[in-house]
mmCIF file of C-alpha atoms in Angstrom:
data_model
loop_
_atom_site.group_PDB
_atom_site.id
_atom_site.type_symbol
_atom_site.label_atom_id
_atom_site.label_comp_id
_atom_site.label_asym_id
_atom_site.label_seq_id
_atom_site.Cartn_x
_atom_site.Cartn_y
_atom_site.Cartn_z
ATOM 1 C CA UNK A 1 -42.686 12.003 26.918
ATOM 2 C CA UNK A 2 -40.869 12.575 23.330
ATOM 3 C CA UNK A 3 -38.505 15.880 23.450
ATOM 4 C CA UNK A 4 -37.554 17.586 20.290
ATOM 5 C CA UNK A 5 -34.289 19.234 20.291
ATOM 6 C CA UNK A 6 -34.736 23.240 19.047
ATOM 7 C CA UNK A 7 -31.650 24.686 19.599
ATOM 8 C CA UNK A 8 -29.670 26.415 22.818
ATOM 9 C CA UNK A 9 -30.220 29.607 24.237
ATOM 10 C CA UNK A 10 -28.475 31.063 27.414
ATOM 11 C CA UNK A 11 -30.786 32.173 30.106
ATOM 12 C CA UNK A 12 -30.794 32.643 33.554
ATOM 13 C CA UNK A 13 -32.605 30.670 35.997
ATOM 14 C CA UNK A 14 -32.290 30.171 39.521
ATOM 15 C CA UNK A 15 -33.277 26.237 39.765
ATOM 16 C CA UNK A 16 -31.833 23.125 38.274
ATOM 17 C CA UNK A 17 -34.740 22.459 35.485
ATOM 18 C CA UNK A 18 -37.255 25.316 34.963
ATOM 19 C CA UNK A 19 -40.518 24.666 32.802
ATOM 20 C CA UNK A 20 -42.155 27.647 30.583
ATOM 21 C CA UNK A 21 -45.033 27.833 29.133
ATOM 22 C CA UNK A 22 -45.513 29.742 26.011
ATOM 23 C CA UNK A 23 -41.892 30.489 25.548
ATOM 24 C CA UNK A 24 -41.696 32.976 22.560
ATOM 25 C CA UNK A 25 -38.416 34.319 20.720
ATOM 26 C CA UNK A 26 -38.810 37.872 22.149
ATOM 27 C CA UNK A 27 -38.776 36.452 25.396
ATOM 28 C CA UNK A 28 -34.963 34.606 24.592
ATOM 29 C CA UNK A 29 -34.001 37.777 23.206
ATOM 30 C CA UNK A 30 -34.472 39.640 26.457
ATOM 31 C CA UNK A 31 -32.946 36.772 28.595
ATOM 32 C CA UNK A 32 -29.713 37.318 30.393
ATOM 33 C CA UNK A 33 -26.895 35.511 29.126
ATOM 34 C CA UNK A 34 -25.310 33.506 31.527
ATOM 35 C CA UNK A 35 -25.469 29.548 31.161
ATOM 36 C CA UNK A 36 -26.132 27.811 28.365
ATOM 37 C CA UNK A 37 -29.370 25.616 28.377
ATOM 38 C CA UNK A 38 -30.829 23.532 25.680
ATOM 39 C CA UNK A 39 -34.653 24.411 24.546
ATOM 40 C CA UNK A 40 -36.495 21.103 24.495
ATOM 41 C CA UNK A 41 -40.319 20.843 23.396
ATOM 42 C CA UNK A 42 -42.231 18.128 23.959
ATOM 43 C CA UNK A 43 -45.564 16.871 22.003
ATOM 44 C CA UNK A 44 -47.926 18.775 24.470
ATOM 45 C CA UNK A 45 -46.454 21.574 22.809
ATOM 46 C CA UNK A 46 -44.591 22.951 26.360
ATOM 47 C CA UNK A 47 -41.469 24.083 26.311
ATOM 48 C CA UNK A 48 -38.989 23.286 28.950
ATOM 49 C CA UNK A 49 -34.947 24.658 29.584
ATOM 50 C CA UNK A 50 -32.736 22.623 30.799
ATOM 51 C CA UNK A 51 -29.168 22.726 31.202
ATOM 52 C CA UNK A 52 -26.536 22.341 28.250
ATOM 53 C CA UNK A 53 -25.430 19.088 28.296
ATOM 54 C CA UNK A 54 -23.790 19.791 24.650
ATOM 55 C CA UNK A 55 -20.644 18.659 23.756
ATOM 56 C CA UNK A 56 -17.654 21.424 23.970
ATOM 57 C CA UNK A 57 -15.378 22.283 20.668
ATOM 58 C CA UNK A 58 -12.926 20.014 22.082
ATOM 59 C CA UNK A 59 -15.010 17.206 23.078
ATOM 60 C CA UNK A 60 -16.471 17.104 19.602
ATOM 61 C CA UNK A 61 -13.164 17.708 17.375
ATOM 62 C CA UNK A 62 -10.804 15.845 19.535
ATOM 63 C CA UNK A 63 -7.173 16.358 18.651
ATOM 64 C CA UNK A 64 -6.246 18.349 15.614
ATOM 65 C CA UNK A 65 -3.938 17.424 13.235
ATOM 66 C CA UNK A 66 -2.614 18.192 9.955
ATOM 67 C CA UNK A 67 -3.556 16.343 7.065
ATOM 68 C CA UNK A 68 -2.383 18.343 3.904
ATOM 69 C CA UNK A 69 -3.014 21.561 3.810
ATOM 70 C CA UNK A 70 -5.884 21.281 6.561
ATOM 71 C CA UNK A 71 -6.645 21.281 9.959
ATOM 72 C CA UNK A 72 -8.521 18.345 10.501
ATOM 73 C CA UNK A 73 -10.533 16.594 13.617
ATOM 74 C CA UNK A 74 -10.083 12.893 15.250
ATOM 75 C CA UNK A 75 -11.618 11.730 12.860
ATOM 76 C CA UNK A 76 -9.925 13.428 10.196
ATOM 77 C CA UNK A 77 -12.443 15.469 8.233
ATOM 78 C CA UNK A 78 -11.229 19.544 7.807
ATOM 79 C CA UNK A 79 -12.106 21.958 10.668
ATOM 80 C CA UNK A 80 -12.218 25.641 10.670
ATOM 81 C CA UNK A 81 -11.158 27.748 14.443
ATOM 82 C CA UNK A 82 -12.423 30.645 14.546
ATOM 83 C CA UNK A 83 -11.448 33.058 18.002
ATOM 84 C CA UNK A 84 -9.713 36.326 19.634
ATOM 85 C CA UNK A 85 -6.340 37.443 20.238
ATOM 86 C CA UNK A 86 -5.450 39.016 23.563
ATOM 87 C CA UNK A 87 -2.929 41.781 23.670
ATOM 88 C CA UNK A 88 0.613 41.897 24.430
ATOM 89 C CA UNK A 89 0.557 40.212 27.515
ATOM 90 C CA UNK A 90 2.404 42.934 29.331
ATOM 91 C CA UNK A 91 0.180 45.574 28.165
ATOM 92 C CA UNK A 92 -3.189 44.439 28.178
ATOM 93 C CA UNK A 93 -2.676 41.432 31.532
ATOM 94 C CA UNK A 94 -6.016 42.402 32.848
ATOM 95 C CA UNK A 95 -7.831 40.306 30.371
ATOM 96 C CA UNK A 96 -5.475 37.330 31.018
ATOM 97 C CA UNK A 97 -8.462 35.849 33.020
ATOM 98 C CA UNK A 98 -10.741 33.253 33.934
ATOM 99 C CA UNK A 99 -13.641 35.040 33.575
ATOM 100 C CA UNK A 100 -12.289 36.740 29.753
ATOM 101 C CA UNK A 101 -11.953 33.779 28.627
ATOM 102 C CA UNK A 102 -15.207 32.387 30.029
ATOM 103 C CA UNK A 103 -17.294 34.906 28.212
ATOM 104 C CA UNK A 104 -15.961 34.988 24.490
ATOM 105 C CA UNK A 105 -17.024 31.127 24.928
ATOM 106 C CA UNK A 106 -20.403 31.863 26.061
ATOM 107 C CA UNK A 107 -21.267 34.861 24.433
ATOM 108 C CA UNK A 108 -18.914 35.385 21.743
ATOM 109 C CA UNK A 109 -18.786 31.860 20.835
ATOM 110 C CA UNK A 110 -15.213 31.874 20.040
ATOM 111 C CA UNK A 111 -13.720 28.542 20.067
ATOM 112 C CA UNK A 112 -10.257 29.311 20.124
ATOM 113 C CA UNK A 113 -8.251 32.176 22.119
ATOM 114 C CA UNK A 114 -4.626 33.217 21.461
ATOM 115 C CA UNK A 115 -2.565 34.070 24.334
ATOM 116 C CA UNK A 116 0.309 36.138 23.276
ATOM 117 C CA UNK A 117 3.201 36.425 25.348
ATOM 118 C CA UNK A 118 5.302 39.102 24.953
ATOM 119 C CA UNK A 119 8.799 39.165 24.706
ATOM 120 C CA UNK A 120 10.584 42.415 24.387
ATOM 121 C CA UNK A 121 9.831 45.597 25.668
ATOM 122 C CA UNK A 122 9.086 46.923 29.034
ATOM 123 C CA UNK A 123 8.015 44.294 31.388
ATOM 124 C CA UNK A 124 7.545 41.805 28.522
ATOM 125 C CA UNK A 125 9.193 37.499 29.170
ATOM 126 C CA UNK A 126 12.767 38.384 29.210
ATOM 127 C CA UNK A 127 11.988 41.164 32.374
ATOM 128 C CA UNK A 128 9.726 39.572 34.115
ATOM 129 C CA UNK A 129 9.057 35.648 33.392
ATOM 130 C CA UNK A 130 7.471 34.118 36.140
ATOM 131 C CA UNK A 131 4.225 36.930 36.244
ATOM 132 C CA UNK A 132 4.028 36.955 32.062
ATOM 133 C CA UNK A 133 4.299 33.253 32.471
ATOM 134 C CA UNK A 134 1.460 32.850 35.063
ATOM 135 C CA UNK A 135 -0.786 35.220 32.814
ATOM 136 C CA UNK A 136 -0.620 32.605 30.139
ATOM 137 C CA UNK A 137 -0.996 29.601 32.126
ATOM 138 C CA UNK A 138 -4.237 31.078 33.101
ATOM 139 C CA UNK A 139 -5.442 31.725 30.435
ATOM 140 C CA UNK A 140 -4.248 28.048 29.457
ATOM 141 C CA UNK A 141 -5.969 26.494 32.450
ATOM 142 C CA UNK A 142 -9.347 28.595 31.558
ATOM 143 C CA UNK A 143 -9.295 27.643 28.021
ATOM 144 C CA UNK A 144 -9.155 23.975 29.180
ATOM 145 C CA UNK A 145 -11.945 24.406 31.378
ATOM 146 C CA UNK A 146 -14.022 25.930 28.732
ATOM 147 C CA UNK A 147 -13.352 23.069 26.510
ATOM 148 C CA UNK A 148 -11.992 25.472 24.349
ATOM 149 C CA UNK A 149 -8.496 25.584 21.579
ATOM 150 C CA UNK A 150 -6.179 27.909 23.164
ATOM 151 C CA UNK A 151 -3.231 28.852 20.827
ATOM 152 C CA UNK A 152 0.386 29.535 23.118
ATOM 153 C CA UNK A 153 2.015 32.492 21.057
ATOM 154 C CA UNK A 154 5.908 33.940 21.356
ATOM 155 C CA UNK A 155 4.600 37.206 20.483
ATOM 156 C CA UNK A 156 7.913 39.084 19.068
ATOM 157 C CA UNK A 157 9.190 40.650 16.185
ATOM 158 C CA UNK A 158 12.942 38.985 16.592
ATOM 159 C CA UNK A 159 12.478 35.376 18.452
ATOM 160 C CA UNK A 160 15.868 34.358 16.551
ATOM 161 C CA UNK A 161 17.389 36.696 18.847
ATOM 162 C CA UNK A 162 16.556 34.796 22.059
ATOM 163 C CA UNK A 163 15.931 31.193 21.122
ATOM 164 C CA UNK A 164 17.359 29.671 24.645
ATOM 165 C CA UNK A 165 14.571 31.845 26.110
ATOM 166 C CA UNK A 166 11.659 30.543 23.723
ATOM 167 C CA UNK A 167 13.042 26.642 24.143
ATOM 168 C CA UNK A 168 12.680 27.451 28.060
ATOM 169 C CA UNK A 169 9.480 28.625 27.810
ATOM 170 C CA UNK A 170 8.166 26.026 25.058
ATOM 171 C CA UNK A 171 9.581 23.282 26.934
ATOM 172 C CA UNK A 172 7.632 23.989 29.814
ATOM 173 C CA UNK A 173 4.378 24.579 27.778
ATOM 174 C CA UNK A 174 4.950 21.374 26.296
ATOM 175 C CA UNK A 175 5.518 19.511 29.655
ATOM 176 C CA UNK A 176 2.945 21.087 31.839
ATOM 177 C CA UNK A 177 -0.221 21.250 29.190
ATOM 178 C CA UNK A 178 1.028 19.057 26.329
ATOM 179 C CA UNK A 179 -1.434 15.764 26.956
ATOM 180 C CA UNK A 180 -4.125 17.977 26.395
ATOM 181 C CA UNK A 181 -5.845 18.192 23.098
ATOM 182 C CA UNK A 182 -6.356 22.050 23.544
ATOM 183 C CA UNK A 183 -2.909 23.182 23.168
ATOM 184 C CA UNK A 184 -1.501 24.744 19.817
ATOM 185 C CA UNK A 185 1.758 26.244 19.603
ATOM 186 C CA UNK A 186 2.555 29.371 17.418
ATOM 187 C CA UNK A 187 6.930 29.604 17.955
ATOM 188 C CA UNK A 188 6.988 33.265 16.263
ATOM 189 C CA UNK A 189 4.457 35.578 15.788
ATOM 190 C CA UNK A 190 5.819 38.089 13.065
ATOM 191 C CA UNK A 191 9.112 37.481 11.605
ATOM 192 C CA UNK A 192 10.509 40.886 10.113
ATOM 193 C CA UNK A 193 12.579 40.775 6.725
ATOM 194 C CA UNK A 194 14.952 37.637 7.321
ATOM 195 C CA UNK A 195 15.092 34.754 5.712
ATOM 196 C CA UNK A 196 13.289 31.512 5.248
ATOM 197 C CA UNK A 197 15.857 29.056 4.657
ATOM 198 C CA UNK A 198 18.591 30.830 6.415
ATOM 199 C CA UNK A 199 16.885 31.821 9.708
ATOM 200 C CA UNK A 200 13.304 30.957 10.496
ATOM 201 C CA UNK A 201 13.307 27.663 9.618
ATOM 202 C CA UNK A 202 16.337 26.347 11.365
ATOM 203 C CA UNK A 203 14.796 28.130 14.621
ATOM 204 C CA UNK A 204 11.461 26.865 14.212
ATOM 205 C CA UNK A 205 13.124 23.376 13.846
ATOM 206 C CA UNK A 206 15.322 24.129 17.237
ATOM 207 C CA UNK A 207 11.994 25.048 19.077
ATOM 208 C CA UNK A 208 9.644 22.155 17.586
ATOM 209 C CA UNK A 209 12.365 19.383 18.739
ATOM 210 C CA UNK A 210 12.246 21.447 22.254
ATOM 211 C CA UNK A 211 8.367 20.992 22.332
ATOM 212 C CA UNK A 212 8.077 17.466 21.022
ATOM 213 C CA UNK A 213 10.256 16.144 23.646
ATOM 214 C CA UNK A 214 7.197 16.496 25.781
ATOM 215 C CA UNK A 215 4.258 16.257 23.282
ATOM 216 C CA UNK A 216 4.251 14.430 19.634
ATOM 217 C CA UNK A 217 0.972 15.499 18.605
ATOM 218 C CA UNK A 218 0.060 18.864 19.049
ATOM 219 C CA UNK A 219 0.020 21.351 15.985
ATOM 220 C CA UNK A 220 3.052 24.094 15.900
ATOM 221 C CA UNK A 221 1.944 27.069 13.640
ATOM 222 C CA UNK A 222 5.475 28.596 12.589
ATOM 223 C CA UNK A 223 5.899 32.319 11.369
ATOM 224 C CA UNK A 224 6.527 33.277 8.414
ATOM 225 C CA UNK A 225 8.309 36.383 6.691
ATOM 226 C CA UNK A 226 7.422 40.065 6.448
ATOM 227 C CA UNK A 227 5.296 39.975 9.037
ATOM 228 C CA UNK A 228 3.880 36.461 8.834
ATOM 229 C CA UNK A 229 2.933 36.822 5.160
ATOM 230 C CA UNK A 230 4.930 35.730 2.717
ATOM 231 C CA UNK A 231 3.943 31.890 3.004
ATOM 232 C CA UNK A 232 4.568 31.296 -0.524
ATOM 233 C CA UNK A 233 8.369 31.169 0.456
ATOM 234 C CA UNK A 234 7.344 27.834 2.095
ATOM 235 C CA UNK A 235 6.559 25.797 -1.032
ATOM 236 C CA UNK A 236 9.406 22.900 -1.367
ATOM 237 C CA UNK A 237 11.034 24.263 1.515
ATOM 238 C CA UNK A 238 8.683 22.925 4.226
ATOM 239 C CA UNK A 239 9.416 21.701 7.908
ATOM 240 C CA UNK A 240 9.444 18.068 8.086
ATOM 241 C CA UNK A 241 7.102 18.015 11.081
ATOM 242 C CA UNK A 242 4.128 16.179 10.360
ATOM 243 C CA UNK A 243 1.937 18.437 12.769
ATOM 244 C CA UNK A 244 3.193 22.052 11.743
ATOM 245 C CA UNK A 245 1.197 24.929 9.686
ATOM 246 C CA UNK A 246 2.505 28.040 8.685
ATOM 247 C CA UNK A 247 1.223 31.742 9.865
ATOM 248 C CA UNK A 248 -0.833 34.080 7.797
ATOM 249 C CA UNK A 249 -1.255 37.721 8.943
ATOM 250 C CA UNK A 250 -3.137 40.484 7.608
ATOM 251 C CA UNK A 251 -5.209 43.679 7.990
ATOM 252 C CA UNK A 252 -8.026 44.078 6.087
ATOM 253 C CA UNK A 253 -7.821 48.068 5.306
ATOM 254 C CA UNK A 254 -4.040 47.357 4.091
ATOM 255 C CA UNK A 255 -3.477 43.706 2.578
ATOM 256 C CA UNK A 256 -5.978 42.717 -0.183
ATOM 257 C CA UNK A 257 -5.698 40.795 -3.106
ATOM 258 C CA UNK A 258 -1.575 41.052 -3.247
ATOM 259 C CA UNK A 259 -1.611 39.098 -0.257
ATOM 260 C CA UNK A 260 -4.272 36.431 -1.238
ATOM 261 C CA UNK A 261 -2.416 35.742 -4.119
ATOM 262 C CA UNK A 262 0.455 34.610 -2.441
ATOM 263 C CA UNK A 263 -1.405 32.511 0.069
ATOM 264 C CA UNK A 264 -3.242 30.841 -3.192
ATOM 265 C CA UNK A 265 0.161 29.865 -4.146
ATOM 266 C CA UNK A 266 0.977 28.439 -0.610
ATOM 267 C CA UNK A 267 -2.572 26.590 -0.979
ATOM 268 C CA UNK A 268 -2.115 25.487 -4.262
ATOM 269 C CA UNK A 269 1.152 23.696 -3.055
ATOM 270 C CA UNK A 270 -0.484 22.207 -0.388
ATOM 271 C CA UNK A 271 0.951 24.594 2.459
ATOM 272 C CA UNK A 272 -1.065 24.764 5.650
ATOM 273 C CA UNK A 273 -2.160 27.970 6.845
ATOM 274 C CA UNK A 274 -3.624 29.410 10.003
ATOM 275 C CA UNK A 275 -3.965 33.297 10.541
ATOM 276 C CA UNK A 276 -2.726 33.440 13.779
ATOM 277 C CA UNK A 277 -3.631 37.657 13.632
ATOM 278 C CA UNK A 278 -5.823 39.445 11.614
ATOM 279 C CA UNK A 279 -7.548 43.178 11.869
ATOM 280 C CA UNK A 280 -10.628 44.852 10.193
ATOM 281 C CA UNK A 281 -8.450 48.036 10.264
ATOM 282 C CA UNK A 282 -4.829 48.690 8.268
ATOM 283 C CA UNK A 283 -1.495 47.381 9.627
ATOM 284 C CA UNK A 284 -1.135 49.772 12.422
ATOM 285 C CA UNK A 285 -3.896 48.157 13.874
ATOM 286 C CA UNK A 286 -5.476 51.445 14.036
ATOM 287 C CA UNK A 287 -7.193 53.393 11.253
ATOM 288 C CA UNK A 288 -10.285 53.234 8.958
ATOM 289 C CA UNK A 289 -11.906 49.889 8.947
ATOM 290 C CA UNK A 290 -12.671 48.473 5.627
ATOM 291 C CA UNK A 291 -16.052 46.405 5.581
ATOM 292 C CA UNK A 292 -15.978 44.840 1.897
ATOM 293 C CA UNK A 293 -12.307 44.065 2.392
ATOM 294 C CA UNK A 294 -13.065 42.177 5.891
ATOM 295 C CA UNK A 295 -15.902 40.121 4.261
ATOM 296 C CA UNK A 296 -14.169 39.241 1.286
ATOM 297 C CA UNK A 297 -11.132 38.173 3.356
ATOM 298 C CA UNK A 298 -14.013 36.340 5.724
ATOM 299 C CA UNK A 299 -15.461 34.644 2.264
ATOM 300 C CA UNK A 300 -11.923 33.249 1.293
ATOM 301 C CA UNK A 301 -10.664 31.999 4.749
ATOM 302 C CA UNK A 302 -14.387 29.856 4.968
ATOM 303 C CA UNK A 303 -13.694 28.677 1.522
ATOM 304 C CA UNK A 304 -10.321 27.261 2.645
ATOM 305 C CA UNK A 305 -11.314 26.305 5.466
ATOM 306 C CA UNK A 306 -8.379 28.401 7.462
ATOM 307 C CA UNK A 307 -9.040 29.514 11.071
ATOM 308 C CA UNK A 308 -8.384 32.183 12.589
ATOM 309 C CA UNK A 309 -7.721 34.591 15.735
ATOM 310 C CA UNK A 310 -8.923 38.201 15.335
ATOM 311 C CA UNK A 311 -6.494 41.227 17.218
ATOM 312 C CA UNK A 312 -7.356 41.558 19.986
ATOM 313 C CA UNK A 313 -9.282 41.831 23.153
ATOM 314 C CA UNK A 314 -8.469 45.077 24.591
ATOM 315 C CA UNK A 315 -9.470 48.481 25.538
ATOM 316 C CA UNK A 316 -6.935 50.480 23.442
ATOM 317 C CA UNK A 317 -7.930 53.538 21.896
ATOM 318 C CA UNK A 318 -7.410 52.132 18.459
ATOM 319 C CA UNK A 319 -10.007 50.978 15.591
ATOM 320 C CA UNK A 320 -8.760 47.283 15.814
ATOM 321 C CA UNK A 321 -9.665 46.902 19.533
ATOM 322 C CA UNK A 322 -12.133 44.878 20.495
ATOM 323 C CA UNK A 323 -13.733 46.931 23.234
ATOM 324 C CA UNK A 324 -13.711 50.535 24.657
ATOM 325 C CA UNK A 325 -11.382 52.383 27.065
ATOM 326 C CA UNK A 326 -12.119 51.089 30.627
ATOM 327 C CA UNK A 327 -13.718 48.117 30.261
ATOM 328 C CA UNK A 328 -13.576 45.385 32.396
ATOM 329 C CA UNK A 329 -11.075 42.223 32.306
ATOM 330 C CA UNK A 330 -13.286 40.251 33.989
ATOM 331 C CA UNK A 331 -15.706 40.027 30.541
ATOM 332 C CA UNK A 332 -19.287 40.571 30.771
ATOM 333 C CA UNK A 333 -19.301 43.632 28.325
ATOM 334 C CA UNK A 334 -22.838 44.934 26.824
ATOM 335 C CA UNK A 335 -22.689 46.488 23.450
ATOM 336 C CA UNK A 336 -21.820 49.543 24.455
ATOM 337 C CA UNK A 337 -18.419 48.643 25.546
ATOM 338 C CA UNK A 338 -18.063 47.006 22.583
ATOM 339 C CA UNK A 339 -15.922 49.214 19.111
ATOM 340 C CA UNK A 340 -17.159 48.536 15.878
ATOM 341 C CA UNK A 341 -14.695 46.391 14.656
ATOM 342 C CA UNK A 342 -15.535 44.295 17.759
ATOM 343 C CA UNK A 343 -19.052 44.015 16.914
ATOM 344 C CA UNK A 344 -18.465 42.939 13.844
ATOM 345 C CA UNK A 345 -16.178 40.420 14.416
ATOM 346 C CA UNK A 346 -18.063 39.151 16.880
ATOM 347 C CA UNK A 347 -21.402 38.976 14.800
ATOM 348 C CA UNK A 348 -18.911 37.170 12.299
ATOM 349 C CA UNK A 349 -18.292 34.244 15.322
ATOM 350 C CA UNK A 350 -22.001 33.855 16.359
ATOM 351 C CA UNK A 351 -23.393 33.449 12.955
ATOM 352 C CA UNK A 352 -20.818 30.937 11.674
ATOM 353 C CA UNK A 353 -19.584 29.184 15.249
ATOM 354 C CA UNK A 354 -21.818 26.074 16.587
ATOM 355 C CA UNK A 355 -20.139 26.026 19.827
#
């Protein structure tokens, strides 16, 4: 019997292989989904489901690397991430989870997540290490499992201020998870107004010789100033690192064409860039969400082929939250549980993510 390949669907079904007849689109629509199955037809015109035997993102791209200013695959041609960000750690731990991570693959079809580890503040790394540290490992180990990128972030506002603590916890990333293709390291999430030259690079340097004691290949995407934006400041001034990119951060509502123009420079020099964080909404994270602005920022990070992790999966009452106030960390969240800016980004990862 000759099977044509017509695409996967997720639906649920008690039994290993299940055949059926007359299998219409309304019907897929209505489905549950659970587990992904691959819709097979053969000549006779029936259509049978069987299990996804598909390859995962990770399977199929391999280890990343950086070849100029791109991400690229194993076998070196340019790939574009495209995934979530979960919360502070400390804040928003219920979502630091198995089953979270789980369902943005399956039904989000996100095929990165960024777990950010939080630093300061109440309860944050420096308080309380071992339980912020055993959040992120599990969402680590669940991202591996998935087949999934997962991207290992210091989430702080002044890492230069406690780089013992960051080559501690980077060292153990590196050791525990670093012969994995899934791991990328992000040292600083959002440098404030300090220097390039005189400050962020010599402690991104410190923390990438801390990590590559353990793992060689594995990207590092390094902060940049004013809140991970200025990435112009790179140009002739780079990291020597052959496997390093350099963070982008913005909010739609707030940062428009100023900021594009000074990651066109960084492009135009050849600078690698990943947005590590972006919003729909303005800077506070909160606010009015600004639909042309998030498409046209959409438009130019396909068109560079620049991936990204969208802020954040939580139940905040803010605009830039992915889902309503109380729902669950254990993922399976209908549409109604879902904000606006989390539908949309959401739409944004079906239409454009194969995995």
């Amino acid at each position: 019997m000759v099977l044509v390949y017509l695409g996967f669907i997720n639906i649920a079904v008690e039994s290993e292989v299940k055949v059926v007849e007359n299998l219409g689109v309304t019907d897929v629509e209505q489905a549950q989904q659970t587990t992904p199955f691959l819709i097979l037809k053969s000549v006779s015109e029936t259509e049978k489901v069987f299990y996804d035997t598909q390859h995962t993102v990770v399977e199929e791209y391999g280890q990343l690397s950086v070849s100029g200013r791109y991400m690229v695959d194993k076998e070196g041609s340019p790939v574009q991430l495209r995934g979530m960000s979960l919360f502070w750690s400390q804040w928003m731990g219920k979502f630091y989870t198995q089953e979270t991570v789980r369902w943005l693959k399956t039904n989000w079809n996100v095929t990165i997540v960024r777990a950010s580890m939080a630093v300061e503040d109440v309860d944050g790394y420096l308080n309380n290490k071992a339980r912020e540290k055993a959040k992120i490992f599990e969402v680590i180990d669940a991202a591996i499992e998935e087949g999934i990128y997962v991207l290992v972030d210091w989430h702080s506002h002044h890492a230069e201020d406690y780089i013992a603590e960051a080559k501690d916890f980077f060292s153990e990333v590196a050791e525990k998870y670093g012969d994995t293709p899934n791991i990328i390291y992000e040292t600083y999430n959002e440098p404030l107004d300090v220097s390039w030259s005189a400050v962020l690079k010599p402690y991104h340097e410190e923390i990438i010789a801390e990590i590559r004691k353990y793992d060689p290949d594995n990207i590092v995407v390094c902060g940049t100033r004013n809140w991970s934006q200025r990435v112009d400041e790179v140009v002739n001034n780079e990291l020597s690192d052959k496997n390093v990119m350099y963070t982008l951060h913005y909010y739609a509502t707030s940062h428009k064409e100023n900021v594009r123009r000074l990651t066109e420079t960084a492009l135009a020099n050849n600078i690698p860039i990943f947005v590590t964080e972006y919003g729909v909404t303005d800077y506070s994270g909160d606010g009015e969400i600004d639909v042309a602005s998030a498409n046209t920022w959409w438009n130019f990070l396909d068109e560079n082929k620049i991936s990204w992790c969208n802020w954040s999966i939580a139940d905040k009452a803010e605009s830039s939250a992915a889902l309503k106030p109380g729902a669950s960390g254990k993922g399976k969240w209908s549409e109604n549980e879902i904000t606006e800016s989390g539908l949309m980004v959401r739409a944004e990862m079906k239409a454009k993510n194969s995995y």
